PDB file of C-alpha atoms and ligand atoms in Angstrom:
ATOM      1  CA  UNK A  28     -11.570  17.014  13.736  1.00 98.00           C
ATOM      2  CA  UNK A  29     -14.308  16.270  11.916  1.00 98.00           C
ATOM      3  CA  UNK A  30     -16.121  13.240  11.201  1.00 98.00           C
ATOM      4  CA  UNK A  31     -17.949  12.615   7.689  1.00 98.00           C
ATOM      5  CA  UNK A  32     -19.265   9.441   6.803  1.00 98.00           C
ATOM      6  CA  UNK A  33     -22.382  10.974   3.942  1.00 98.00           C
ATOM      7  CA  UNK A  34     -20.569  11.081   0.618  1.00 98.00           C
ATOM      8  CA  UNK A  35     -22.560  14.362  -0.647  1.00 98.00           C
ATOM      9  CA  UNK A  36     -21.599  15.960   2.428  1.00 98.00           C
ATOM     10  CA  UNK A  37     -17.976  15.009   2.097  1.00 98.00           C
ATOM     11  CA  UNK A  38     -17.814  16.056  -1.428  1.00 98.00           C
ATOM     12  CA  UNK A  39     -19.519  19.853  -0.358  1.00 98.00           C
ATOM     13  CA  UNK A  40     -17.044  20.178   2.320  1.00 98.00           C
ATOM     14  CA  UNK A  41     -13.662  19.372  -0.152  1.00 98.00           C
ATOM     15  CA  UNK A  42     -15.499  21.612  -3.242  1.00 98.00           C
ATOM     16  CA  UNK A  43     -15.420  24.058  -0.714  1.00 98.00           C
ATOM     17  CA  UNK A  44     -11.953  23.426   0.171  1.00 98.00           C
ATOM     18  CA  UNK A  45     -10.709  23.672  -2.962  1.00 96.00           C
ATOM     19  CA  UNK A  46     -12.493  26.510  -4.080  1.00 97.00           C
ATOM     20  CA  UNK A  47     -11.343  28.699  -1.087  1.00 98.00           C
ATOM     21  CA  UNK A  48      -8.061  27.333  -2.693  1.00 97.00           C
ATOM     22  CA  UNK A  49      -6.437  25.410   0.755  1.00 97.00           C
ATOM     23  CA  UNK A  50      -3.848  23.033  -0.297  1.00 98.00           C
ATOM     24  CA  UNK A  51      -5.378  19.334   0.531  1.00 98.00           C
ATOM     25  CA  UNK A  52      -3.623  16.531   1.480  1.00 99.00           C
ATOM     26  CA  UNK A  53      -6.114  12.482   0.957  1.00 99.00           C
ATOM     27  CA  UNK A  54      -4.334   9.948   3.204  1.00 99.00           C
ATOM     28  CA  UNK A  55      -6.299   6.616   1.907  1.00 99.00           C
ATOM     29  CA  UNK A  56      -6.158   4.039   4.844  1.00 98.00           C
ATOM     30  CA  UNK A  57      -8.305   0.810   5.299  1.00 98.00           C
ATOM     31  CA  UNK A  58      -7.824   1.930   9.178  1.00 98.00           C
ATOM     32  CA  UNK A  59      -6.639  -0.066  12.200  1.00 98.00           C
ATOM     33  CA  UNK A  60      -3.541   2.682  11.994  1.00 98.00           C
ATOM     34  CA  UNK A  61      -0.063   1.853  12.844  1.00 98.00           C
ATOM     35  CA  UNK A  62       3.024   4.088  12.741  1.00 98.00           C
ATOM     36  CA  UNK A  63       3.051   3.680   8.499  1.00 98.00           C
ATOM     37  CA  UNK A  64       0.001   5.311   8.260  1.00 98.00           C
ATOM     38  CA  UNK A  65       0.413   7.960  11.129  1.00 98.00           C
ATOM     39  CA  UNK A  66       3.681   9.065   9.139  1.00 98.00           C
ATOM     40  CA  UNK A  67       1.858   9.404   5.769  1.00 99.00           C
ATOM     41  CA  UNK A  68      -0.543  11.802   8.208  1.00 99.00           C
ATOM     42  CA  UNK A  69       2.070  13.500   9.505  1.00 98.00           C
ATOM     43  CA  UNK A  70       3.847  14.372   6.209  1.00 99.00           C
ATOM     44  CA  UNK A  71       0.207  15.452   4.780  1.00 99.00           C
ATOM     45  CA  UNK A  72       0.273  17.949   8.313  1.00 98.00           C
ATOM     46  CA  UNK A  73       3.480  19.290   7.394  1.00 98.00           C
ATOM     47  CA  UNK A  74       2.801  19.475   3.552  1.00 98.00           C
ATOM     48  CA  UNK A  75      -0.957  20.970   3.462  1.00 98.00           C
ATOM     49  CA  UNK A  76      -3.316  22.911   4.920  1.00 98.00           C
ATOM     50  CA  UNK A  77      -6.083  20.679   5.348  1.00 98.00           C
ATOM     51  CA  UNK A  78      -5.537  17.091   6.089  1.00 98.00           C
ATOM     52  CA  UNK A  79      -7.983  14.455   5.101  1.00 99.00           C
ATOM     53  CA  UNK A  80      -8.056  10.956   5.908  1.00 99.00           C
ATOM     54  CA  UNK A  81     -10.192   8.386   4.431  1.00 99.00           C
ATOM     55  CA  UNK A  82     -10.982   5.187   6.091  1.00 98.00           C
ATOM     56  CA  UNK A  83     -12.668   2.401   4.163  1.00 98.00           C
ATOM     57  CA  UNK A  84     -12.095  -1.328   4.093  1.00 98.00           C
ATOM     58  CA  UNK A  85     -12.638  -1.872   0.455  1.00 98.00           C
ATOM     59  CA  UNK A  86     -14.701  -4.857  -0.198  1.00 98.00           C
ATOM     60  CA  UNK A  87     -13.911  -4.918  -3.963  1.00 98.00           C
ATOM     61  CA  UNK A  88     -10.238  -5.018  -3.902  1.00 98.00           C
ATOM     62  CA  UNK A  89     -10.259  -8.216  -1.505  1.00 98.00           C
ATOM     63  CA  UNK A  90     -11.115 -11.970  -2.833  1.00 96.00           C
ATOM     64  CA  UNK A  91     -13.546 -14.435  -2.768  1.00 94.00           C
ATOM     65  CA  UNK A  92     -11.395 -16.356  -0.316  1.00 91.00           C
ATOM     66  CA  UNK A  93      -9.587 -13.318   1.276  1.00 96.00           C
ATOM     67  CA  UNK A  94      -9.389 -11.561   4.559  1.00 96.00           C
ATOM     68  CA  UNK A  95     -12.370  -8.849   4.166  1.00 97.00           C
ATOM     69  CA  UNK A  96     -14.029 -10.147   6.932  1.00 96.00           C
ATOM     70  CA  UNK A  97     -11.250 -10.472   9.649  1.00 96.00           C
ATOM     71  CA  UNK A  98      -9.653  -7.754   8.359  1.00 97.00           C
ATOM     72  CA  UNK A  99      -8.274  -5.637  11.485  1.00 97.00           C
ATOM     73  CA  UNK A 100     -10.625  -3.003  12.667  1.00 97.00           C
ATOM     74  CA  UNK A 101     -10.286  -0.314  15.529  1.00 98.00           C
ATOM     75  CA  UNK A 102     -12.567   2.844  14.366  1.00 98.00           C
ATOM     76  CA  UNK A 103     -12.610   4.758  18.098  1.00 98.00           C
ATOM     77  CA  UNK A 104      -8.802   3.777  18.272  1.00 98.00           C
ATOM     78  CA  UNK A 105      -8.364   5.077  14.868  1.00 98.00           C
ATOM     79  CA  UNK A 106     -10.283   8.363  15.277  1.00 98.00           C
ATOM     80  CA  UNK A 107      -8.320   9.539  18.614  1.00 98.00           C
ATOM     81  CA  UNK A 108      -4.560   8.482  16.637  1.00 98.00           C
ATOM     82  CA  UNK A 109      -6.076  10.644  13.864  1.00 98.00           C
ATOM     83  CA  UNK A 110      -6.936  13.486  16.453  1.00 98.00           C
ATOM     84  CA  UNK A 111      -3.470  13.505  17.833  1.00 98.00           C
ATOM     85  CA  UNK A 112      -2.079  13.932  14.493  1.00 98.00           C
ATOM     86  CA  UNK A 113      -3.816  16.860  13.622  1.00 98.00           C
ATOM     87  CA  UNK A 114      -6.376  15.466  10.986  1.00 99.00           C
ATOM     88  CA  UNK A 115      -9.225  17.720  10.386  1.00 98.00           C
ATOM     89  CA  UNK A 116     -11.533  15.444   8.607  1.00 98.00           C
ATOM     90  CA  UNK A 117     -12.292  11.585   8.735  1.00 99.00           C
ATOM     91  CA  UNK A 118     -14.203  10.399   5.887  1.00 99.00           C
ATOM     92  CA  UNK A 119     -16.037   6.912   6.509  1.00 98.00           C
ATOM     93  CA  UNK A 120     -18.305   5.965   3.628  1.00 98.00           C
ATOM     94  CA  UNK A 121     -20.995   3.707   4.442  1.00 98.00           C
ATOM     95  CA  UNK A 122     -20.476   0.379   2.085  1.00 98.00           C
ATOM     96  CA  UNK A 123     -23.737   1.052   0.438  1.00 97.00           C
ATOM     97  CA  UNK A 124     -22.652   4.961  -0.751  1.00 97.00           C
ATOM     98  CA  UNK A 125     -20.266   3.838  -2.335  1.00 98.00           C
ATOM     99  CA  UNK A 126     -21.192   1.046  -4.055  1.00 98.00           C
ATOM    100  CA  UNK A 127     -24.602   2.039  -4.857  1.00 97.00           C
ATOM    101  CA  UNK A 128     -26.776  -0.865  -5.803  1.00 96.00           C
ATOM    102  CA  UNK A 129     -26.368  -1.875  -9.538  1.00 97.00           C
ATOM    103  CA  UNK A 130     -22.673  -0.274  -9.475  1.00 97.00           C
ATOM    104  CA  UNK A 131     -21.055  -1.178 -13.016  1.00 97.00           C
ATOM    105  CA  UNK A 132     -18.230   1.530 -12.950  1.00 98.00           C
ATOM    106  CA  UNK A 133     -14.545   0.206 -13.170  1.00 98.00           C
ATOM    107  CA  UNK A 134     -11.295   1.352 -13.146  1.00 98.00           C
ATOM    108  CA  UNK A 135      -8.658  -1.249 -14.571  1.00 98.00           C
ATOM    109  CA  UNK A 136      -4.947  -0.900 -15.071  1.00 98.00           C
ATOM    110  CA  UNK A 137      -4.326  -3.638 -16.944  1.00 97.00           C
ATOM    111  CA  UNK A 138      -0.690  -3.565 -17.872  1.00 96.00           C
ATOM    112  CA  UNK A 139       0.947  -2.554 -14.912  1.00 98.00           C
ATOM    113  CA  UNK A 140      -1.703  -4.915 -12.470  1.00 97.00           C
ATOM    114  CA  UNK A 141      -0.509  -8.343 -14.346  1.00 94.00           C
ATOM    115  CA  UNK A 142       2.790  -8.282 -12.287  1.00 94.00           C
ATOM    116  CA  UNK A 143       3.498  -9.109  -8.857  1.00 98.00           C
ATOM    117  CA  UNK A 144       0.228  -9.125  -6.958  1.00 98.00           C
ATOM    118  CA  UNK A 145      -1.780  -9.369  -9.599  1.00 97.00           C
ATOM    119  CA  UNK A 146      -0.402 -12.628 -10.425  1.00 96.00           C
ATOM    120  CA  UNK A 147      -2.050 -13.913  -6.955  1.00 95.00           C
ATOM    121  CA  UNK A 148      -4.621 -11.582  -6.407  1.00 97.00           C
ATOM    122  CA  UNK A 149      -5.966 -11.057 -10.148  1.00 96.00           C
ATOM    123  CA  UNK A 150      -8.946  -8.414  -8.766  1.00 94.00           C
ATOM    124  CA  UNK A 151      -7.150  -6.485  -6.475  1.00 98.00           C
ATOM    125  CA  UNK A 152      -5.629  -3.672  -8.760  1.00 98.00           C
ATOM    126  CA  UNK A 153      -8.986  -3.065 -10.383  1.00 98.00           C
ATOM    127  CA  UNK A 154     -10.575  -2.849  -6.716  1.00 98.00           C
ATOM    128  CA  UNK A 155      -7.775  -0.158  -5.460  1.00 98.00           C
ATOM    129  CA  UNK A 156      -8.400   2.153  -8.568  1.00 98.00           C
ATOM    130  CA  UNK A 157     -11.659   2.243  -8.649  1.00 98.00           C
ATOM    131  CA  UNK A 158     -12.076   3.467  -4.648  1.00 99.00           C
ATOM    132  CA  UNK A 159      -8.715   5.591  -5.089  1.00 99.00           C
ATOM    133  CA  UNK A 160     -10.438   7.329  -8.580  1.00 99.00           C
ATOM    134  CA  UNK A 161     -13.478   7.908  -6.379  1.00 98.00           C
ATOM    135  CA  UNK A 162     -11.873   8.805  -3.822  1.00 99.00           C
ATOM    136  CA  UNK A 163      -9.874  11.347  -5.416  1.00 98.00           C
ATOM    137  CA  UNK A 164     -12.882  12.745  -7.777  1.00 98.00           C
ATOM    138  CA  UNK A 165     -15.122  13.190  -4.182  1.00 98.00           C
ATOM    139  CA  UNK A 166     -12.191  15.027  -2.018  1.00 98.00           C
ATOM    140  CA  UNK A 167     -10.078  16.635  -4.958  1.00 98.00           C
ATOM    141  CA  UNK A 168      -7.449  16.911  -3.080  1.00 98.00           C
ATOM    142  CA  UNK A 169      -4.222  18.233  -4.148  1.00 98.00           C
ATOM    143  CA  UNK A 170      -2.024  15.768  -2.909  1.00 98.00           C
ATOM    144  CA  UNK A 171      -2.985  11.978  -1.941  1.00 99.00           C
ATOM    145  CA  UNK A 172      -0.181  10.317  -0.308  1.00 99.00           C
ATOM    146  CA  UNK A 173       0.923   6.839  -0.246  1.00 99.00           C
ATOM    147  CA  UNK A 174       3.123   4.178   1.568  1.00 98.00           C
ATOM    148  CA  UNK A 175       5.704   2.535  -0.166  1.00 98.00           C
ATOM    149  CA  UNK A 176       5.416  -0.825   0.844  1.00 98.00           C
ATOM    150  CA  UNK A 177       2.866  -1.274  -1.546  1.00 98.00           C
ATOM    151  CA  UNK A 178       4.733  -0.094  -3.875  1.00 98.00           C
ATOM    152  CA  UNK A 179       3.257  -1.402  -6.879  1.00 98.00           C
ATOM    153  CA  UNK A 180       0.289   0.322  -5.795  1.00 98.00           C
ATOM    154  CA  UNK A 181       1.903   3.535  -5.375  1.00 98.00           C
ATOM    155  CA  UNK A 182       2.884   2.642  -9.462  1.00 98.00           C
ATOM    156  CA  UNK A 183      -0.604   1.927 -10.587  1.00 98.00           C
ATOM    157  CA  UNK A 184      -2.147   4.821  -9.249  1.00 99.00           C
ATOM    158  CA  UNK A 185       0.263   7.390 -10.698  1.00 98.00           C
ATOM    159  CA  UNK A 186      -0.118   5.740 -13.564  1.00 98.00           C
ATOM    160  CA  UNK A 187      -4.017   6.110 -13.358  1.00 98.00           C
ATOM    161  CA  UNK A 188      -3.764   9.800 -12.036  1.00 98.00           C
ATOM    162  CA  UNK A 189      -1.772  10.193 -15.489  1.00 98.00           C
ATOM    163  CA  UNK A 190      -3.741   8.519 -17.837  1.00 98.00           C
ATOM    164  CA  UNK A 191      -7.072  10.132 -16.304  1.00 98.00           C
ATOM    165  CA  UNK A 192      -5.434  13.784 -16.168  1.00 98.00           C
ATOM    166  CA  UNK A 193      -6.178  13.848 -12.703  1.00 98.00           C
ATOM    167  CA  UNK A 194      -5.287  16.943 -10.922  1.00 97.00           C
ATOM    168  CA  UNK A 195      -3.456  15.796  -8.088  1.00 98.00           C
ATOM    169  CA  UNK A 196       0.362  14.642  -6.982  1.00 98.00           C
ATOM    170  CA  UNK A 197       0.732  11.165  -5.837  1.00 99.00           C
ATOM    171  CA  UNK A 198       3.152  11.346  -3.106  1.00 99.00           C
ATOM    172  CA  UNK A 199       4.958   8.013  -2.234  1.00 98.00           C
ATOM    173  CA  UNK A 200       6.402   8.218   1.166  1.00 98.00           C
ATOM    174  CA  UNK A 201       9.131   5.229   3.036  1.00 98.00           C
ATOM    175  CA  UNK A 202       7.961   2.212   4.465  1.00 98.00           C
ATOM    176  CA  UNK A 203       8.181   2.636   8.659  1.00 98.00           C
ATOM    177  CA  UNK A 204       9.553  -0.539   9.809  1.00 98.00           C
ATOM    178  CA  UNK A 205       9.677  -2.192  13.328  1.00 98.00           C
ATOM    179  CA  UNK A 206      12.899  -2.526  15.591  1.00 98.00           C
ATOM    180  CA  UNK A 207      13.538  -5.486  13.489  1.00 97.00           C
ATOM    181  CA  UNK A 208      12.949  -4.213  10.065  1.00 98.00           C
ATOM    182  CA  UNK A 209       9.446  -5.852  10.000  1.00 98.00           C
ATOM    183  CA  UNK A 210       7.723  -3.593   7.628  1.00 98.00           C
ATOM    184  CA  UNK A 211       4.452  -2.078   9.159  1.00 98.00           C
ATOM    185  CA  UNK A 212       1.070  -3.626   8.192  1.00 97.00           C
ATOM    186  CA  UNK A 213      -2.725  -3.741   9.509  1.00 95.00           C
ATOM    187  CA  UNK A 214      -2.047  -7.955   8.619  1.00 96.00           C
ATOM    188  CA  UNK A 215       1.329  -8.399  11.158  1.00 97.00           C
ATOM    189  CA  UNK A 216      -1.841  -8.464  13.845  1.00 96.00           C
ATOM    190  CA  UNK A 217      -2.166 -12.027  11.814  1.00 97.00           C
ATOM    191  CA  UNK A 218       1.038 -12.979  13.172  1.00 98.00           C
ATOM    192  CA  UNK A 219       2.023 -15.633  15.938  1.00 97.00           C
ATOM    193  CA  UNK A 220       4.841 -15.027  18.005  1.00 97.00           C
ATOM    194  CA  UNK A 221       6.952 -17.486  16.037  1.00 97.00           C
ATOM    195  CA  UNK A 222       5.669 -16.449  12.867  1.00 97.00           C
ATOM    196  CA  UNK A 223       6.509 -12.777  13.865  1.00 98.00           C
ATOM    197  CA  UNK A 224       9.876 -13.510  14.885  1.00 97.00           C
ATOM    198  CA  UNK A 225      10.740 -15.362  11.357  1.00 98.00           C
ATOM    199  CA  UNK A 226       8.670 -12.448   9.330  1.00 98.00           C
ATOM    200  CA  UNK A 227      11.561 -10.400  10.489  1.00 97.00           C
ATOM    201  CA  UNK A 228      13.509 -12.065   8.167  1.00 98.00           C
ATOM    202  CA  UNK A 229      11.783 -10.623   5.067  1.00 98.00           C
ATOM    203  CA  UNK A 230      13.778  -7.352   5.194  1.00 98.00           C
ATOM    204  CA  UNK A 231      16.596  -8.945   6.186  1.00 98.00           C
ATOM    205  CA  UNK A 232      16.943 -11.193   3.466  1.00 98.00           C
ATOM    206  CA  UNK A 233      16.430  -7.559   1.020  1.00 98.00           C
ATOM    207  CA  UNK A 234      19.109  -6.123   2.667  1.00 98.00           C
ATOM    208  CA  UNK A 235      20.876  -9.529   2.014  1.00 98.00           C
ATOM    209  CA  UNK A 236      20.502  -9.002  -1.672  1.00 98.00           C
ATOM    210  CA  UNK A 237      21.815  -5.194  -1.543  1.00 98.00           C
ATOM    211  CA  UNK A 238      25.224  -6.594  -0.325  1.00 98.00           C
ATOM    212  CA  UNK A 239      25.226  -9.289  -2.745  1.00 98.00           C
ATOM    213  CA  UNK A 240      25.032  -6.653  -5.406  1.00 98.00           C
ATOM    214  CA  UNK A 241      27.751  -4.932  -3.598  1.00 97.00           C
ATOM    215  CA  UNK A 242      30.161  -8.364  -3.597  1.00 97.00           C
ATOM    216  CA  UNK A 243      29.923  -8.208  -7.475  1.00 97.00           C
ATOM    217  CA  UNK A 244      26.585 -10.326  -8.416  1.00 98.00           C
ATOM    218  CA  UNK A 245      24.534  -8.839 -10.710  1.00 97.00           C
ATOM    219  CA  UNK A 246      22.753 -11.504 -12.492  1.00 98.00           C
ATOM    220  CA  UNK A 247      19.046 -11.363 -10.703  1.00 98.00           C
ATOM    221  CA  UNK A 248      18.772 -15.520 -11.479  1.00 98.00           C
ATOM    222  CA  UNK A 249      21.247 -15.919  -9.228  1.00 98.00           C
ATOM    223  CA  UNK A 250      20.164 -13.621  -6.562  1.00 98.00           C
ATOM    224  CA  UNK A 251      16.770 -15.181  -6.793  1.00 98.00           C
ATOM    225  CA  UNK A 252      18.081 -18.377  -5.810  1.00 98.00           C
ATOM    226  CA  UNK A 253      20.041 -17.118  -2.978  1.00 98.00           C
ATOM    227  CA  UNK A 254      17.366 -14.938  -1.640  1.00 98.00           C
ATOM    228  CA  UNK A 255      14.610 -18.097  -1.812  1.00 98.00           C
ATOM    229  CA  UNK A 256      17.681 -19.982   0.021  1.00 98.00           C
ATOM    230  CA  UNK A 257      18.009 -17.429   2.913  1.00 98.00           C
ATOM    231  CA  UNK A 258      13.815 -17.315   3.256  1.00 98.00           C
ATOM    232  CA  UNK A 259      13.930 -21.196   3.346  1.00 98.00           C
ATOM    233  CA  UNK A 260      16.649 -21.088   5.846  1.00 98.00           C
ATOM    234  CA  UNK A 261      15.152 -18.271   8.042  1.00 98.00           C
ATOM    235  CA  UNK A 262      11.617 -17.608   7.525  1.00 97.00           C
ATOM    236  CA  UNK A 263      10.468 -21.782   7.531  1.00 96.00           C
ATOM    237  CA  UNK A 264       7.116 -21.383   8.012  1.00 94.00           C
ATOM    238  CA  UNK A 265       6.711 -18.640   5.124  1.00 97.00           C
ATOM    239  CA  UNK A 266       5.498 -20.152   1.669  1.00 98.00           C
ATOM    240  CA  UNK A 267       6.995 -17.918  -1.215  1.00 98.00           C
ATOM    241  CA  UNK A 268       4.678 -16.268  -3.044  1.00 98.00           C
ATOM    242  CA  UNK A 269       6.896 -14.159  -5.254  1.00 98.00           C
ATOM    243  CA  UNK A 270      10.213 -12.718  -5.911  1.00 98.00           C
ATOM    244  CA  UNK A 271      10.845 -10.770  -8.531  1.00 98.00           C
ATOM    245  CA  UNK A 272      13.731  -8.274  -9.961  1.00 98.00           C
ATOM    246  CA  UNK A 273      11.910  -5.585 -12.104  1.00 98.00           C
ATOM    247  CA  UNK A 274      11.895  -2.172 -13.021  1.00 97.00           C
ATOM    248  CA  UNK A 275      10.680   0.198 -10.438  1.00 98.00           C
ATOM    249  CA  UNK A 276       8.115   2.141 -12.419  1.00 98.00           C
ATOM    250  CA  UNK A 277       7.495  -0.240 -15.422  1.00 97.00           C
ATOM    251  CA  UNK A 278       7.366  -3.130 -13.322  1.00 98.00           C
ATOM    252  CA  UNK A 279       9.129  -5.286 -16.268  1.00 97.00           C
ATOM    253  CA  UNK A 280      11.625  -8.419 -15.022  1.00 97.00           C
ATOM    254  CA  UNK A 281      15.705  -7.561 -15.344  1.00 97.00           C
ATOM    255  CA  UNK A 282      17.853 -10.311 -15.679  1.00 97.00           C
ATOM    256  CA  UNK A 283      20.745  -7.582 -14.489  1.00 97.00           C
ATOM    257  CA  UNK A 284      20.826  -5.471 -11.953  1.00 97.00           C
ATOM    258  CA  UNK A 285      21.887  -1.895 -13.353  1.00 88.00           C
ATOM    259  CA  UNK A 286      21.822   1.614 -12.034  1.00 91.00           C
ATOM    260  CA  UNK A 287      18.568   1.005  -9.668  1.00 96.00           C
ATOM    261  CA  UNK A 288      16.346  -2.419  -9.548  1.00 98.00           C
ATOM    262  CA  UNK A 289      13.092  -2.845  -7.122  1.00 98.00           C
ATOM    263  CA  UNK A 290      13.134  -6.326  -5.423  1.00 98.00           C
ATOM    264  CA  UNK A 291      10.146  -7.208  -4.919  1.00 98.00           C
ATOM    265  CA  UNK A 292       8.488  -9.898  -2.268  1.00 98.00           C
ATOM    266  CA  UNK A 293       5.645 -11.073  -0.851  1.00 98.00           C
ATOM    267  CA  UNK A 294       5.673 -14.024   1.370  1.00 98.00           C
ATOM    268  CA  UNK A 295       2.585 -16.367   3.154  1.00 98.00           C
ATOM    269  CA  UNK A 296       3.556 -16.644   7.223  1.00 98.00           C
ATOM    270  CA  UNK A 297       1.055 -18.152   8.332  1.00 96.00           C
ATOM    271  CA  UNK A 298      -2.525 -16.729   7.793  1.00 96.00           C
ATOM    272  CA  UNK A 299      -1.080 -13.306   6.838  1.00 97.00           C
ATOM    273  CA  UNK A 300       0.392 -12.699   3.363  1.00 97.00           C
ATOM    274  CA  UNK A 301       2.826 -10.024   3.392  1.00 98.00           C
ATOM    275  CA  UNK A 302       4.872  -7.877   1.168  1.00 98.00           C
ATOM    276  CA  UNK A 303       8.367  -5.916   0.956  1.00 98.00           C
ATOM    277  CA  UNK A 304      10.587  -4.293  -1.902  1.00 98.00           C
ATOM    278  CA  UNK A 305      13.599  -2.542  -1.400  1.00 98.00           C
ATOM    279  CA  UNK A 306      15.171  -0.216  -4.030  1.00 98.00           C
ATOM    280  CA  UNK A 307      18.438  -1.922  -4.989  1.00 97.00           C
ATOM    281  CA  UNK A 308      21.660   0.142  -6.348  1.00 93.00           C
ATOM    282  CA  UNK A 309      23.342  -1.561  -8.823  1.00 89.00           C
TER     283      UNK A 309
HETATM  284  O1  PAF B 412      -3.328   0.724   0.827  1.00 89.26           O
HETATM  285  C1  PAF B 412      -4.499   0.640   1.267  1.00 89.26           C
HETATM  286  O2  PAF B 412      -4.748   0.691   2.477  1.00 89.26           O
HETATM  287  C2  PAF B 412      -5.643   0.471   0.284  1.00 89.26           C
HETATM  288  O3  PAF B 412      -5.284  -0.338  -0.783  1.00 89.26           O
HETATM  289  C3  PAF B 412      -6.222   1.820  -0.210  1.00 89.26           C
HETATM  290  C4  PAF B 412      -5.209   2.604  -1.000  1.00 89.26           C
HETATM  291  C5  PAF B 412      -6.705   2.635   0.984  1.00 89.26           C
HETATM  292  C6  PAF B 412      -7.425   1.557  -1.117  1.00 89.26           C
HETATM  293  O4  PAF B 412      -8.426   0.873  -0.454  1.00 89.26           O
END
């Protein structure tokens, strides 16, 4: 496995790639890897012939008064997981290659970063494009693939990959989950053991709503309410962020639920903020 952290180097190495016309597979990752990412790696093994991982805690897609500086990190841990997954290059940008001083290039979704997180975290789209457009221009990769647990990430970037003519397949892959349907994140480190017992409830509570829809209710106000209920109940010290009812791809609110309807969450327990969605069939 190699290890790349010079930018011009990295971009050599994936021209060369691509010209010798290997099938490349980006996994994008902040780091501190849990089973979520490993199984993005491991479906980029099995679907490419070159495997690269990038790892890069992205200062611009995090807040004035967010984690960036606590954020989780493990790089030795991170390199050997990588090795055992059969990664053959690790790409670790320096801060400063990156964002070069005087940097003034952005890359803004505005529609479809308005919903859901961008309500709360108004920068964070335009952060996540503009790394995953650079990203993708320096490794040209033919495949990057994605978790679904961010799934309105997943939806802003195949919408960028579109509107740029990018030449490469986004690939959005499950959400890996705990024994107790807690869904994988670098922030569940955040977690107390009372916290983490209650965060369980956040899936549970999704899968809460799925059977609702299957006892007849299909009006989303009213599984709104019930869902917020069950989190109050079961998940005391969370503070709601948002729920939301909307259309998978467009990201739009429905009042019904029809053939397929994301639910959408993401829920303060204590210091960590986390998100879910579940695909709901109507
Ligand atoms: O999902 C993440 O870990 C990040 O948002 C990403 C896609 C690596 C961009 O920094």
């Amino acid at each position: 496995m190699q290890v790349v952290s010079s930018v011009s180097e990295f971009q050599r190495l994936c021209l060369d790639l691509r010209c010798s016309g290997q099938i490349t597979a980006l996994v994008p990752t902040m780091g501190y890897f849990h089973d979520g990412h490993l199984s993005l790696m491991r479906w980029a093994r099995e679907n490419a012939d070159t495997v690269l991982v990038s790892l890069f805690v992205n200062p611009s897609q995090f807040g004035p008064n967010e984690d960036l500086d606590r954020y989780p990190r493990d790089i030795e841990r991170d390199k050997a997981l990588a090795r055992e997954e059969g990664v053959d290059v690790v790409f670790m940008p320096r801060e400063d290659d990156i964002y070069r001083p005087g940097h003034d290039t952005w890359v803004d979704v505005p529609g479809l970063s308005t919903f859901l997180c961008g309500q709360s975290r108004p920068h964070f789209f335009r952060g996540v494009c503009t790394i995953v457009c650079k990203l993708l221009t320096m490794a040209l990769p033919c495949k990057a693939v994605f978790g679904q647990k961010d799934w309105q990430q997943m939806v802003v970037v195949t919408r960028m990959v579109g509107d740029l003519n990018l030449p490469v397949e986004i690939v959005g892959r499950p959400t890996v989950r705990e024994d107790d349907g807690l869904a994988m994140s670098s922030r569940n480190a955040y977690l107390t053991e009372r916290e983490r017992s209650q965060a369980a409830h956040i899936h549970a509570g999704l899968q809460k709503v799925q059977e609702w829809v299957q006892a007849g209710e299909k009006q989303t106000s009213s599984l709104k309410k019930r869902l917020m209920d069950y989190y109050a109940q079961h998940v005391p010290s969370g503070r709601i962020d948002y729920v939301h009812f909307v259309h998978p791809w467009e990201l739009t609110p429905r009042e019904h639920v029809e053939k397929e309807i994301l639910v959408a969450v993401a829920v303060h327990v204590g210091s960590a903020r986390l998100i879910d969605n579940m695909l709901v069939q109507g």
